[in-house]
Amino acid sequence: MYNDEEDNERYFSPDLLHVVRSFVSVATISNLELAPYGIRSVPTKTEDGIPIRKLYVTNLPPKTTRTELYGVFAQYGLIKSCWLKMGDKGPNKTPIPTYAFVTFSNPADAHQALEAPSHEKILRGRNLYTSPADSWHQPVEDADGRVCWKPRFSRTNVRSRSRSKDLDEGTSTKMSTVATLDSSESSDEEDVKSCTILDVLNRDCLTHILNYIPIRDIILSERVSKGWQIMVQEYLAGVRVLKTSWWQAEAARLTTAVLRRVLARVGDSLLALHIDHHWSALNDRTAHSIARFCPKLEELKIVGMHTKNWNPLLYGCKKLKNLSFISCNKLTDSSLVHLAHVDSCIEKITVANNTHVTGLFLTGAAPPQLSSLSFYNCYSLQGTVLSAAMDSLPNLTTLKLDLCPAAMWKIVPMILKTLSKLEELSLSEYMSSEVCFTTQSSDEFCEALTGLTELRRLNLSRNIHITNAVLKQIGQTCHKLEYLNVSSCNSRKNFPQPGVSDEGLAALWAGCRRLRELDVSYLAGLGGAGLAGQGGAARLRRFTARGNPALSAAGPAALLAAAPCLQEMDLCGCDGVSEEIVEAAVNALALNPRHLLLRLAGTGAAQAQEELPKHRLLTVNVADDLCNPNMRPDFVDRIFGNDSDESFDDLYDHDDFEDLFGSDEEIFLEDELDEYEQIFAYGIDVPDILI
């Protein structure tokens, strides 16, 4: 900037360079604008148009006092107040000033102090950096140009005084006059204090935010400040549910030692604990840690742990009510026999994906409060053992035997005859009928249903033993039924049982008039004639019929007219459903207004060229196809056909296998089929036999 290109012969003065250099130094630090040739443009008002009276001063030397600041800035005009921000205090710390606010009575004096060169604002050998304070720190002028100096009392007192309308005008005037004459040091200090998140948000908002943060990070953040530590302690004392699934995002592995330290902080108030981390290093001491630090625990869910001993829970968690073990390979009956004893408070037991539990832990003194029993994919489960244990469970209201051995179906009628109080029943995933060489009649199952008069929820999905006779019996007996799922019941393979069709649904509507949810997906025999409702769909709210190739629009349209409370109808994958279903929905909403959702992805209505009818209460979804094509009745397996006996003939030579296993005459598969009946009598599944 020494010479300008337009005036290269301009005279250069060293004094001017000294002034400009000092101006540039101050302006750079104070974020002030620079004009050409080093002349600064110092603002007189803030961005909001408020006159600048208060200056922000930094680079203070240690042990600076207010008297010394008065001496530095008094040369520019009358100072209204001067306030110092001191650093942290402690037993071995000397508070050091960090910054200061200097307030002038006249904006012109503050402007002069800003324009003053830095060598005039030196204190103990340090150049004081000055800049205008932010607009919310500046004193405000009213419409008449009078300065509204902030009173000396705190903001809380200001709010309380403003709310008290019964104060007389003379008292208010006197108070404001006294406040104007006094120093506003404490008021300025209140303004400068930065508002933290603890001051802005209440405890409910902070608790909701902390729920999204891993509890390990919350515990580590206690050292931030004393106020934050108190808030974290209050939050940890209020934690009721702890799930370790958040540990999946952590680099460190979840070990028993880490879990013990976490439970030591939150276990005293914990009611539910879900150890559902997919990869952990928890050992047998985990049960001891839970029993020691979680005395009030009521719900415990364990996923994927290879731990056998859970007996310590008996001594510590005496209020345990809900117990779930998912994919725990080492779990056996001996692991549960002490937990499910007569003096325990267990009300719900769930075991899934297990190969060792047989049900023997229930044959002893089972807990009398046990009301829910669920088994899923338990290959070693024995039906005869469960049948003997049902006599000791008089209060059982929920029973789920899903994806159990095929021999279990023969024992199911014996089990149901002893459970007259059953409210929820699930018998799904019974599809392995290839091992059943004789056709099993559903008469025994229908006879067992006659005693289930209190049944409210029934899940029979993917069960090849469910026929129209079963639905007729349900309609005659289960008058309190609210939920029914018969999807994919004998619809893909040509078994001797005919499966579910319109005949069974028509009989169902006649008896189950409290039905709220119905799922009839993936049924080859469903054409729509059984969906008329006949007055039994008065309370129906959700209807699902996915992947039914024979279903037309006439059946669902009749159901819309007969179900005034229907809120959702899912027809994804039904090719025969046309756009007439939308017109029927519009007509039904005209008679019974309510919000209605139609899922028509993969149907003929979704491929219609014309625009579908609209209604303000109707939502038509043609984008999200929820139908599973592999479960459709007309699905063709192009890799393995219906007959897979000859699927590998072109890959292997039978002569090679005869040399290894022997001839066909030596294999016991050629024996009489009567031997298989003896195998089923012992509850052994044939596919489990290793040949």
mmCIF file of N, CA and C in Angstrom, residues 23 105 162 178 194 208 232 262 291 300 334 384 584:
data_model
loop_
_atom_site.group_PDB
_atom_site.id
_atom_site.type_symbol
_atom_site.label_atom_id
_atom_site.label_comp_id
_atom_site.label_asym_id
_atom_site.label_seq_id
_atom_site.Cartn_x
_atom_site.Cartn_y
_atom_site.Cartn_z
ATOM 1 N N PHE A 23 -3.245 1.247 13.391
ATOM 2 C CA PHE A 23 -4.667 1.106 13.089
ATOM 3 C C PHE A 23 -4.984 -0.287 12.547
ATOM 4 N N SER A 105 -21.338 6.839 28.996
ATOM 5 C CA SER A 105 -22.642 7.502 29.011
ATOM 6 C C SER A 105 -22.991 8.066 27.648
ATOM 7 N N SER A 162 -42.774 -6.813 36.907
ATOM 8 C CA SER A 162 -43.618 -6.476 35.768
ATOM 9 C C SER A 162 -44.957 -7.187 35.839
ATOM 10 N N VAL A 178 -33.729 5.071 41.523
ATOM 11 C CA VAL A 178 -32.621 4.572 42.336
ATOM 12 C C VAL A 178 -31.743 3.628 41.530
ATOM 13 N N SER A 194 -22.949 -16.584 29.903
ATOM 14 C CA SER A 194 -23.456 -17.330 28.748
ATOM 15 C C SER A 194 -24.499 -18.331 29.199
ATOM 16 N N HIS A 208 -35.173 -36.425 27.188
ATOM 17 C CA HIS A 208 -35.502 -36.939 25.858
ATOM 18 C C HIS A 208 -34.283 -36.904 24.936
ATOM 19 N N VAL A 232 -26.621 -35.189 35.132
ATOM 20 C CA VAL A 232 -26.396 -36.569 34.692
ATOM 21 C C VAL A 232 -26.790 -37.549 35.782
ATOM 22 N N VAL A 262 -21.498 -50.119 34.147
ATOM 23 C CA VAL A 262 -22.709 -49.399 33.738
ATOM 24 C C VAL A 262 -23.874 -49.720 34.669
ATOM 25 N N ALA A 291 -27.702 -59.699 38.922
ATOM 26 C CA ALA A 291 -28.369 -59.975 40.198
ATOM 27 C C ALA A 291 -27.903 -59.038 41.303
ATOM 28 N N LEU A 300 -36.105 -59.049 31.559
ATOM 29 C CA LEU A 300 -34.749 -59.363 31.122
ATOM 30 C C LEU A 300 -34.824 -60.092 29.791
ATOM 31 N N SER A 334 -31.725 -77.173 32.740
ATOM 32 C CA SER A 334 -31.110 -76.930 34.041
ATOM 33 C C SER A 334 -30.841 -75.452 34.283
ATOM 34 N N THR A 384 -44.907 -84.315 24.657
ATOM 35 C CA THR A 384 -45.410 -85.063 25.805
ATOM 36 C C THR A 384 -45.002 -84.412 27.122
ATOM 37 N N ALA A 584 -65.500 -48.407 -5.105
ATOM 38 C CA ALA A 584 -66.239 -48.957 -3.968
ATOM 39 C C ALA A 584 -65.808 -48.294 -2.663
#
